[in-house]
């Protein structure tokens, strides 16, 4: 990927560098504007994926750099912006790149030595195992023809996924050896358009899946909230996005998350940790040292005292964030529902009930991804759902009832090919 800029001259004033500000770029840029900082946008995502995710990603950038090698980007950034005050990872692939850039500038950031493990699932599994954090049994496979051998050693069911993926893209549940052949036809790139060089083959952990969101300042950690993935039945799955709800506090899960933060040397900023509670206790599924996706920060801003973008900027600027003195207070219990196409691809013939859903008390936002007449794919990952609904309720039982009503109102008909 070549590196270009919107502005070939040097920016003499202090700037904030946002690395991969794509899915949540606008609120980060708005927060920078409030603080009086111009933004240099650094984009490491492959161009085709970058434009698909956000065609207007560069809007609001004082200057824009495109590239894939952090060291090359660091040299170009030195010429472009001598006064960098913060380098912030804004999206999943930015975690490692931002740490490299921060290390070259000696600005606040999490340790470079564990940066790759906070992004790449191969390094993630290895570091966790070395530091006593339970993870599923796994192997790394480069040649997909070796999948049957790895499956025989690990045992079925198992999960196969790219080492650098996200959002359940290219994640496969394997319940029988016949399913292994289907993986050979998978997208050869991860969610961000990067070629998949190796696959993670790991034990499928049966149990409840949780996402724990945290925020750290000077090595002190705050649990922001815990979310539970709820599926329509008790079957095994590779796409967790059905109902996603804020859960009651769980000391076991929260203590495990704090252990993960220390093992991965998280010192500052937000972190998103995914855990499954199997027969052997909690096991780490994933860690990402950045704000969570799926629109959770938007819900936080609207329904809590926490300002995720402002506080994230604060710690990367070396300042004390508001969250350090007061844990977040929530005005409601938060959740979201995903309306999926669980069958084969087809033409969306009917999608009704959205107007009624929008009028329900507690419905925050309805995101319609597909329109009648569209060819819709099988919903296999985040972003390919037909509809996503953000929800709020006074408590957990009320949220469960609201979700049931939303699902009752929305009707979908798909003419499958």
CSV table of C-alpha atoms in Angstrom, one decimal:
chain,number,residue,atom,x,y,z
A,1,UNK,CA,0.0,0.0,0.0
A,2,UNK,CA,1.5,3.4,-1.0
A,3,UNK,CA,1.6,6.3,1.5
A,4,UNK,CA,0.0,9.6,0.5
A,5,UNK,CA,-1.1,12.7,2.3
A,6,UNK,CA,-3.7,15.3,1.8
A,7,UNK,CA,-1.2,17.9,2.8
A,8,UNK,CA,2.4,17.7,1.6
A,9,UNK,CA,3.7,20.6,3.9
A,10,UNK,CA,4.7,20.3,7.6
A,11,UNK,CA,2.0,20.9,10.2
A,12,UNK,CA,3.8,23.1,12.8
A,13,UNK,CA,1.1,23.0,15.5
A,14,UNK,CA,0.5,20.1,18.0
A,15,UNK,CA,-1.6,17.3,16.5
A,16,UNK,CA,-3.3,14.1,17.6
A,17,UNK,CA,-2.7,11.0,15.4
A,18,UNK,CA,-5.7,8.7,15.1
A,19,UNK,CA,-4.7,5.3,13.8
A,20,UNK,CA,-7.5,3.7,11.7
A,21,UNK,CA,-10.3,6.1,12.7
A,22,UNK,CA,-12.9,4.3,10.6
A,23,UNK,CA,-16.0,2.8,12.3
A,24,UNK,CA,-15.8,5.3,15.1
A,25,UNK,CA,-13.7,8.0,13.5
A,26,UNK,CA,-16.2,10.9,13.6
A,27,UNK,CA,-16.7,11.0,17.4
A,28,UNK,CA,-12.9,10.8,17.9
A,29,UNK,CA,-12.4,13.7,15.5
A,30,UNK,CA,-15.2,15.7,17.1
A,31,UNK,CA,-13.5,15.2,20.5
A,32,UNK,CA,-10.2,16.3,19.1
A,33,UNK,CA,-11.8,19.4,17.6
A,34,UNK,CA,-13.3,20.3,21.1
A,35,UNK,CA,-9.8,20.0,22.5
A,36,UNK,CA,-8.3,22.2,19.8
A,37,UNK,CA,-6.1,19.5,18.2
A,38,UNK,CA,-5.9,19.0,14.4
A,39,UNK,CA,-6.1,15.3,13.4
A,40,UNK,CA,-3.6,13.3,11.4
A,41,UNK,CA,-5.4,10.2,10.2
A,42,UNK,CA,-3.2,7.1,9.7
A,43,UNK,CA,-4.9,4.3,7.9
A,44,UNK,CA,-3.4,0.8,7.7
A,45,UNK,CA,-6.5,-1.0,6.5
A,46,UNK,CA,-6.4,-2.3,2.9
A,47,UNK,CA,-7.9,0.3,0.5
A,48,UNK,CA,-10.8,-1.9,-0.7
A,49,UNK,CA,-11.9,-2.7,2.9
A,50,UNK,CA,-11.3,0.9,4.0
A,51,UNK,CA,-13.6,2.4,1.4
A,52,UNK,CA,-16.2,-0.3,2.0
A,53,UNK,CA,-16.2,0.5,5.7
A,54,UNK,CA,-16.2,4.2,5.4
A,55,UNK,CA,-15.9,6.0,2.1
A,56,UNK,CA,-15.6,9.4,3.9
A,57,UNK,CA,-13.0,8.2,6.4
A,58,UNK,CA,-10.6,11.1,5.7
A,59,UNK,CA,-13.2,13.8,6.3
A,60,UNK,CA,-12.0,16.0,9.1
A,61,UNK,CA,-8.3,15.0,8.8
A,62,UNK,CA,-5.8,17.9,8.6
A,63,UNK,CA,-3.6,15.4,6.9
A,64,UNK,CA,-4.0,11.7,5.9
A,65,UNK,CA,-1.4,8.9,5.7
A,66,UNK,CA,-2.0,5.5,4.1
A,67,UNK,CA,0.4,2.6,4.6
A,68,UNK,CA,0.8,-0.8,6.1
A,69,UNK,CA,4.3,-0.7,7.7
A,70,UNK,CA,4.4,1.2,11.0
A,71,UNK,CA,8.1,2.0,10.7
A,72,UNK,CA,7.6,3.5,7.3
A,73,UNK,CA,4.6,5.5,8.6
A,74,UNK,CA,6.7,6.7,11.5
A,75,UNK,CA,9.3,8.2,9.2
A,76,UNK,CA,6.7,10.0,7.1
A,77,UNK,CA,4.9,11.2,10.2
A,78,UNK,CA,8.1,12.7,11.5
A,79,UNK,CA,8.3,14.9,8.4
A,80,UNK,CA,4.6,15.7,8.3
A,81,UNK,CA,4.0,16.5,12.0
A,82,UNK,CA,6.9,17.1,14.3
A,83,UNK,CA,4.7,18.0,17.3
A,84,UNK,CA,2.6,14.8,17.9
A,85,UNK,CA,1.0,14.9,21.4
A,86,UNK,CA,-1.0,11.7,21.2
A,87,UNK,CA,-1.2,8.5,19.1
A,88,UNK,CA,-4.5,6.8,19.6
A,89,UNK,CA,-5.6,3.3,18.3
A,90,UNK,CA,-9.1,3.8,17.1
A,91,UNK,CA,-10.0,0.4,15.6
A,92,UNK,CA,-8.9,-3.2,15.9
A,93,UNK,CA,-5.9,-3.3,13.4
A,94,UNK,CA,-4.5,-0.1,14.9
A,95,UNK,CA,-3.6,-1.7,18.3
A,96,UNK,CA,-0.1,-2.8,17.2
A,97,UNK,CA,0.6,0.0,14.7
A,98,UNK,CA,-0.3,2.7,17.2
A,99,UNK,CA,2.0,1.1,19.8
A,100,UNK,CA,4.9,1.2,17.3
A,101,UNK,CA,4.3,4.8,16.4
A,102,UNK,CA,3.9,5.8,20.1
A,103,UNK,CA,7.2,4.1,20.9
A,104,UNK,CA,9.1,6.1,18.2
A,105,UNK,CA,7.7,9.4,19.6
A,106,UNK,CA,7.9,8.6,23.3
A,107,UNK,CA,4.2,9.6,23.8
A,108,UNK,CA,1.9,7.7,26.2
A,109,UNK,CA,1.0,4.2,25.1
A,110,UNK,CA,0.8,0.6,26.2
A,111,UNK,CA,4.1,-1.3,26.2
A,112,UNK,CA,5.4,-2.2,22.8
A,113,UNK,CA,6.7,-5.6,23.9
A,114,UNK,CA,3.2,-7.0,24.3
A,115,UNK,CA,1.5,-4.9,21.6
A,116,UNK,CA,1.3,-7.7,19.0
A,117,UNK,CA,-0.3,-10.0,21.5
A,118,UNK,CA,-3.0,-7.5,22.1
A,119,UNK,CA,-4.0,-7.8,18.4
A,120,UNK,CA,-2.7,-11.0,16.8
A,121,UNK,CA,-4.4,-14.1,18.1
A,122,UNK,CA,-1.3,-16.3,17.7
A,123,UNK,CA,0.8,-14.0,19.9
A,124,UNK,CA,-2.3,-13.5,22.1
A,125,UNK,CA,-2.7,-17.3,22.8
A,126,UNK,CA,1.1,-17.7,23.3
A,127,UNK,CA,1.4,-14.8,25.8
A,128,UNK,CA,-1.7,-15.9,27.8
A,129,UNK,CA,-0.5,-19.5,28.1
A,130,UNK,CA,3.0,-18.3,29.1
A,131,UNK,CA,1.5,-16.1,31.9
A,132,UNK,CA,-1.0,-18.5,33.2
A,133,UNK,CA,-4.2,-17.2,31.7
A,134,UNK,CA,-6.4,-20.1,30.5
A,135,UNK,CA,-7.1,-20.2,26.8
A,136,UNK,CA,-8.7,-22.9,24.6
A,137,UNK,CA,-6.3,-25.7,23.3
A,138,UNK,CA,-5.1,-24.5,19.9
A,139,UNK,CA,-2.8,-25.0,17.0
A,140,UNK,CA,-1.7,-22.6,14.3
A,141,UNK,CA,-2.0,-23.9,10.7
A,142,UNK,CA,-0.6,-22.3,7.6
A,143,UNK,CA,-1.7,-24.8,5.0
A,144,UNK,CA,-5.5,-25.5,5.1
A,145,UNK,CA,-4.8,-29.0,4.0
A,146,UNK,CA,-3.4,-29.6,7.5
A,147,UNK,CA,-6.7,-28.8,9.1
A,148,UNK,CA,-7.8,-32.5,9.5
A,149,UNK,CA,-4.6,-33.3,11.3
A,150,UNK,CA,-5.0,-30.4,13.7
A,151,UNK,CA,-8.7,-31.3,14.2
A,152,UNK,CA,-7.8,-34.9,15.1
A,153,UNK,CA,-5.4,-33.7,17.7
A,154,UNK,CA,-7.7,-31.1,19.3
A,155,UNK,CA,-11.0,-32.9,18.8
A,156,UNK,CA,-14.4,-31.8,17.6
A,157,UNK,CA,-16.2,-29.5,17.8
A,158,UNK,CA,-13.6,-26.8,17.2
A,159,UNK,CA,-13.3,-23.2,15.9
A,160,UNK,CA,-11.2,-22.2,12.9
A,161,UNK,CA,-10.5,-18.5,12.5
A,162,UNK,CA,-7.9,-16.1,11.0
A,163,UNK,CA,-5.2,-15.0,13.3
A,164,UNK,CA,-5.8,-11.3,12.6
A,165,UNK,CA,-9.6,-11.3,12.1
A,166,UNK,CA,-12.4,-9.5,14.0
A,167,UNK,CA,-16.2,-9.4,14.1
A,168,UNK,CA,-16.5,-13.2,13.5
A,169,UNK,CA,-15.5,-12.7,9.9
A,170,UNK,CA,-14.2,-16.0,8.5
A,171,UNK,CA,-14.9,-17.8,11.8
A,172,UNK,CA,-16.0,-21.4,11.3
A,173,UNK,CA,-17.6,-23.8,13.7
A,174,UNK,CA,-16.5,-27.4,12.8
A,175,UNK,CA,-18.7,-30.2,14.1
A,176,UNK,CA,-17.7,-32.9,11.6
A,177,UNK,CA,-14.7,-33.4,9.4
A,178,UNK,CA,-16.8,-32.8,6.3
A,179,UNK,CA,-17.1,-29.2,7.3
A,180,UNK,CA,-13.3,-28.7,7.0
A,181,UNK,CA,-13.4,-28.8,3.2
A,182,UNK,CA,-15.8,-25.8,3.1
A,183,UNK,CA,-13.1,-23.6,4.8
A,184,UNK,CA,-10.9,-24.0,1.7
A,185,UNK,CA,-13.4,-21.7,-0.1
A,186,UNK,CA,-13.3,-19.0,2.6
A,187,UNK,CA,-12.4,-15.4,1.9
A,188,UNK,CA,-8.6,-15.3,1.6
A,189,UNK,CA,-8.5,-12.0,3.5
A,190,UNK,CA,-9.5,-11.0,7.0
A,191,UNK,CA,-12.1,-8.4,7.8
A,192,UNK,CA,-9.7,-5.6,7.1
A,193,UNK,CA,-8.6,-6.8,3.7
A,194,UNK,CA,-5.2,-8.3,4.8
A,195,UNK,CA,-4.3,-11.7,3.3
A,196,UNK,CA,-4.7,-14.5,5.8
A,197,UNK,CA,-1.3,-16.2,6.2
A,198,UNK,CA,-2.2,-18.5,9.1
A,199,UNK,CA,-5.3,-19.9,10.8
A,200,UNK,CA,-6.0,-20.6,14.4
A,201,UNK,CA,-7.6,-24.0,15.1
A,202,UNK,CA,-8.9,-24.2,18.6
A,203,UNK,CA,-11.0,-26.1,21.0
A,204,UNK,CA,-14.7,-25.1,21.1
A,205,UNK,CA,-15.5,-24.0,24.6
A,206,UNK,CA,-19.1,-24.7,25.5
A,207,UNK,CA,-20.5,-22.1,28.0
A,208,UNK,CA,-21.7,-18.5,28.3
A,209,UNK,CA,-19.7,-15.9,26.4
A,210,UNK,CA,-19.1,-12.5,27.9
A,211,UNK,CA,-17.5,-9.2,26.8
A,212,UNK,CA,-15.9,-7.2,29.5
A,213,UNK,CA,-15.1,-3.5,28.8
A,214,UNK,CA,-12.4,-1.9,30.9
A,215,UNK,CA,-10.5,1.4,31.2
A,216,UNK,CA,-7.1,1.8,32.6
A,217,UNK,CA,-5.1,4.8,33.8
A,218,UNK,CA,-1.5,4.5,35.2
A,219,UNK,CA,-2.1,0.8,35.5
A,220,UNK,CA,-5.2,1.2,37.6
A,221,UNK,CA,-8.2,-0.6,36.1
A,222,UNK,CA,-11.9,0.2,36.0
A,223,UNK,CA,-14.5,-2.3,34.9
A,224,UNK,CA,-16.9,-0.3,32.8
A,225,UNK,CA,-19.5,-3.0,32.2
A,226,UNK,CA,-20.0,-6.7,31.2
A,227,UNK,CA,-22.1,-7.8,28.3
A,228,UNK,CA,-23.5,-11.3,27.7
A,229,UNK,CA,-24.0,-12.8,24.3
A,230,UNK,CA,-27.4,-14.5,24.2
A,231,UNK,CA,-28.2,-16.9,21.4
A,232,UNK,CA,-31.6,-18.2,20.3
A,233,UNK,CA,-30.9,-21.7,21.6
A,234,UNK,CA,-28.3,-23.8,23.4
A,235,UNK,CA,-26.6,-25.0,20.2
A,236,UNK,CA,-22.9,-24.5,19.3
A,237,UNK,CA,-22.3,-21.3,17.3
A,238,UNK,CA,-19.6,-19.4,15.4
A,239,UNK,CA,-21.6,-16.1,15.1
A,240,UNK,CA,-22.4,-14.7,18.6
A,241,UNK,CA,-24.4,-11.7,17.4
A,242,UNK,CA,-28.1,-12.4,18.2
A,243,UNK,CA,-28.9,-10.6,21.5
A,244,UNK,CA,-26.1,-8.7,23.3
A,245,UNK,CA,-27.0,-7.3,26.7
A,246,UNK,CA,-25.4,-5.6,29.6
A,247,UNK,CA,-25.3,-8.3,32.4
A,248,UNK,CA,-25.3,-8.2,36.1
A,249,UNK,CA,-21.8,-7.8,37.7
A,250,UNK,CA,-20.0,-11.1,38.1
A,251,UNK,CA,-17.0,-11.1,40.5
A,252,UNK,CA,-15.5,-14.2,38.9
A,253,UNK,CA,-15.7,-12.7,35.3
A,254,UNK,CA,-14.5,-9.3,36.5
A,255,UNK,CA,-11.6,-10.7,38.4
A,256,UNK,CA,-10.5,-12.8,35.4
A,257,UNK,CA,-10.6,-9.6,33.2
A,258,UNK,CA,-8.3,-7.8,35.7
A,259,UNK,CA,-5.9,-10.7,35.5
A,260,UNK,CA,-5.9,-10.5,31.7
A,261,UNK,CA,-5.2,-6.8,31.8
A,262,UNK,CA,-2.1,-7.3,34.0
A,263,UNK,CA,-0.9,-10.3,32.0
A,264,UNK,CA,-1.0,-8.2,28.8
A,265,UNK,CA,0.5,-5.2,30.5
A,266,UNK,CA,-2.4,-2.9,29.8
A,267,UNK,CA,-1.5,0.4,31.4
A,268,UNK,CA,-3.8,2.9,29.8
A,269,UNK,CA,-7.0,3.4,27.8
A,270,UNK,CA,-10.0,1.2,26.9
A,271,UNK,CA,-9.9,-2.5,26.5
A,272,UNK,CA,-12.4,-5.1,25.2
A,273,UNK,CA,-12.0,-8.6,26.6
A,274,UNK,CA,-14.0,-11.6,25.4
A,275,UNK,CA,-14.3,-14.6,27.7
A,276,UNK,CA,-16.1,-18.0,27.7
A,277,UNK,CA,-17.0,-19.7,30.9
A,278,UNK,CA,-16.6,-23.4,30.2
A,279,UNK,CA,-16.4,-26.5,32.5
A,280,UNK,CA,-12.8,-25.6,33.5
A,281,UNK,CA,-13.7,-22.0,34.4
A,282,UNK,CA,-13.2,-18.8,32.3
A,283,UNK,CA,-11.1,-19.0,29.2
A,284,UNK,CA,-9.8,-16.0,27.2
A,285,UNK,CA,-11.2,-15.8,23.7
A,286,UNK,CA,-9.9,-12.4,22.7
A,287,UNK,CA,-8.4,-9.1,23.9
A,288,UNK,CA,-8.4,-5.8,22.0
A,289,UNK,CA,-6.8,-2.7,23.6
A,290,UNK,CA,-9.2,-0.2,22.1
A,291,UNK,CA,-12.9,0.8,22.4
A,292,UNK,CA,-15.4,-1.9,21.7
A,293,UNK,CA,-17.4,-2.1,18.5
A,294,UNK,CA,-21.0,-2.7,17.6
A,295,UNK,CA,-21.9,0.8,18.7
A,296,UNK,CA,-21.4,0.3,22.4
A,297,UNK,CA,-19.5,3.7,22.9
A,298,UNK,CA,-22.5,5.4,21.3
A,299,UNK,CA,-24.8,3.9,23.9
A,300,UNK,CA,-22.4,4.8,26.7
A,301,UNK,CA,-22.4,8.4,25.5
A,302,UNK,CA,-26.2,8.6,25.4
A,303,UNK,CA,-27.1,6.7,28.5
A,304,UNK,CA,-24.2,7.0,31.0
A,305,UNK,CA,-21.8,9.5,32.6
A,306,UNK,CA,-18.9,8.0,30.7
A,307,UNK,CA,-17.4,9.9,27.7
A,308,UNK,CA,-15.4,7.2,26.0
A,309,UNK,CA,-13.8,9.3,23.3
A,310,UNK,CA,-12.8,12.2,25.5
A,311,UNK,CA,-11.4,9.9,28.2
A,312,UNK,CA,-9.5,7.8,25.7
A,313,UNK,CA,-7.9,11.0,24.2
A,314,UNK,CA,-7.1,12.2,27.7
A,315,UNK,CA,-5.0,9.2,28.7
A,316,UNK,CA,-3.2,9.1,25.4
A,317,UNK,CA,-2.4,12.8,25.9
A,318,UNK,CA,-1.0,12.0,29.4
A,319,UNK,CA,-3.9,13.6,31.3
A,320,UNK,CA,-6.1,12.2,34.0
A,321,UNK,CA,-9.4,11.1,32.5
A,322,UNK,CA,-12.7,11.7,34.3
A,323,UNK,CA,-13.3,8.0,34.7
A,324,UNK,CA,-10.3,7.9,37.0
A,325,UNK,CA,-12.1,9.8,39.7
A,326,UNK,CA,-15.7,8.5,39.2
A,327,UNK,CA,-16.8,5.1,37.8
A,328,UNK,CA,-19.5,5.3,35.1
A,329,UNK,CA,-23.2,5.7,36.2
A,330,UNK,CA,-25.8,4.2,33.8
A,331,UNK,CA,-29.2,5.7,33.4
A,332,UNK,CA,-30.5,2.4,31.9
A,333,UNK,CA,-29.6,-1.2,31.1
A,334,UNK,CA,-28.3,-1.4,27.6
A,335,UNK,CA,-28.6,-4.0,24.9
A,336,UNK,CA,-28.9,-4.7,21.2
A,337,UNK,CA,-30.6,-7.2,18.9
A,338,UNK,CA,-29.4,-8.4,15.5
A,339,UNK,CA,-32.0,-9.6,12.9
A,340,UNK,CA,-30.1,-12.1,10.8
A,341,UNK,CA,-30.4,-14.2,7.7
A,342,UNK,CA,-29.4,-17.6,9.0
A,343,UNK,CA,-30.3,-19.4,5.7
A,344,UNK,CA,-28.5,-19.3,2.4
A,345,UNK,CA,-28.1,-16.0,0.4
A,346,UNK,CA,-31.3,-14.7,-1.2
A,347,UNK,CA,-33.5,-11.8,-2.2
A,348,UNK,CA,-35.1,-9.9,0.7
A,349,UNK,CA,-38.8,-9.9,-0.2
A,350,UNK,CA,-40.3,-8.4,2.9
A,351,UNK,CA,-39.0,-6.5,6.0
A,352,UNK,CA,-41.8,-5.1,8.1
A,353,UNK,CA,-42.3,-3.8,11.7
A,354,UNK,CA,-39.4,-1.4,11.8
A,355,UNK,CA,-41.6,1.7,12.2
A,356,UNK,CA,-43.5,0.0,15.1
A,357,UNK,CA,-40.2,-0.9,16.7
A,358,UNK,CA,-38.9,2.6,16.4
A,359,UNK,CA,-42.0,3.8,18.4
A,360,UNK,CA,-41.4,1.4,21.3
A,361,UNK,CA,-40.2,3.0,24.6
A,362,UNK,CA,-36.6,2.0,25.1
A,363,UNK,CA,-35.7,1.7,21.5
A,364,UNK,CA,-32.6,3.9,21.0
A,365,UNK,CA,-31.8,3.4,17.4
A,366,UNK,CA,-32.7,1.1,14.5
A,367,UNK,CA,-30.0,0.5,12.0
A,368,UNK,CA,-31.3,-1.0,8.8
A,369,UNK,CA,-28.6,-2.7,6.8
A,370,UNK,CA,-30.7,-4.2,4.0
A,371,UNK,CA,-33.6,-3.1,1.9
A,372,UNK,CA,-36.4,-5.0,0.1
A,373,UNK,CA,-35.0,-6.2,-3.2
A,374,UNK,CA,-31.4,-6.5,-1.9
A,375,UNK,CA,-29.5,-9.7,-2.4
A,376,UNK,CA,-28.6,-10.5,1.2
A,377,UNK,CA,-25.8,-12.9,2.3
A,378,UNK,CA,-26.0,-15.4,5.1
A,379,UNK,CA,-25.3,-13.5,8.3
A,380,UNK,CA,-22.0,-14.9,9.4
A,381,UNK,CA,-20.4,-11.9,11.0
A,382,UNK,CA,-20.9,-8.4,12.5
A,383,UNK,CA,-22.1,-6.0,9.7
A,384,UNK,CA,-23.9,-8.6,7.6
A,385,UNK,CA,-27.1,-8.6,9.7
A,386,UNK,CA,-30.3,-7.2,8.2
A,387,UNK,CA,-31.1,-5.0,11.1
A,388,UNK,CA,-29.5,-4.0,14.4
A,389,UNK,CA,-31.5,-2.4,17.2
A,390,UNK,CA,-30.0,-0.5,20.1
A,391,UNK,CA,-32.1,-0.8,23.2
A,392,UNK,CA,-32.4,0.6,26.8
A,393,UNK,CA,-34.6,-0.6,29.7
A,394,UNK,CA,-34.8,0.1,33.5
A,395,UNK,CA,-33.4,-3.3,34.4
A,396,UNK,CA,-32.5,-6.8,33.0
A,397,UNK,CA,-36.0,-8.4,33.0
A,398,UNK,CA,-37.5,-5.3,31.3
A,399,UNK,CA,-34.7,-5.5,28.7
A,400,UNK,CA,-35.5,-9.1,28.1
A,401,UNK,CA,-39.2,-8.3,27.5
A,402,UNK,CA,-38.3,-5.4,25.2
A,403,UNK,CA,-36.1,-7.7,23.1
A,404,UNK,CA,-38.9,-10.3,22.8
A,405,UNK,CA,-41.3,-7.5,21.6
A,406,UNK,CA,-38.8,-6.3,19.0
A,407,UNK,CA,-38.4,-9.8,17.6
A,408,UNK,CA,-42.2,-10.3,17.6
A,409,UNK,CA,-42.8,-7.1,15.5
A,410,UNK,CA,-40.0,-7.6,12.9
A,411,UNK,CA,-41.0,-9.9,10.0
A,412,UNK,CA,-38.5,-11.0,7.4
A,413,UNK,CA,-39.1,-13.0,4.2
A,414,UNK,CA,-36.2,-14.0,2.0
A,415,UNK,CA,-36.5,-15.8,-1.3
A,416,UNK,CA,-33.5,-18.1,-1.2
A,417,UNK,CA,-31.5,-18.9,-4.3
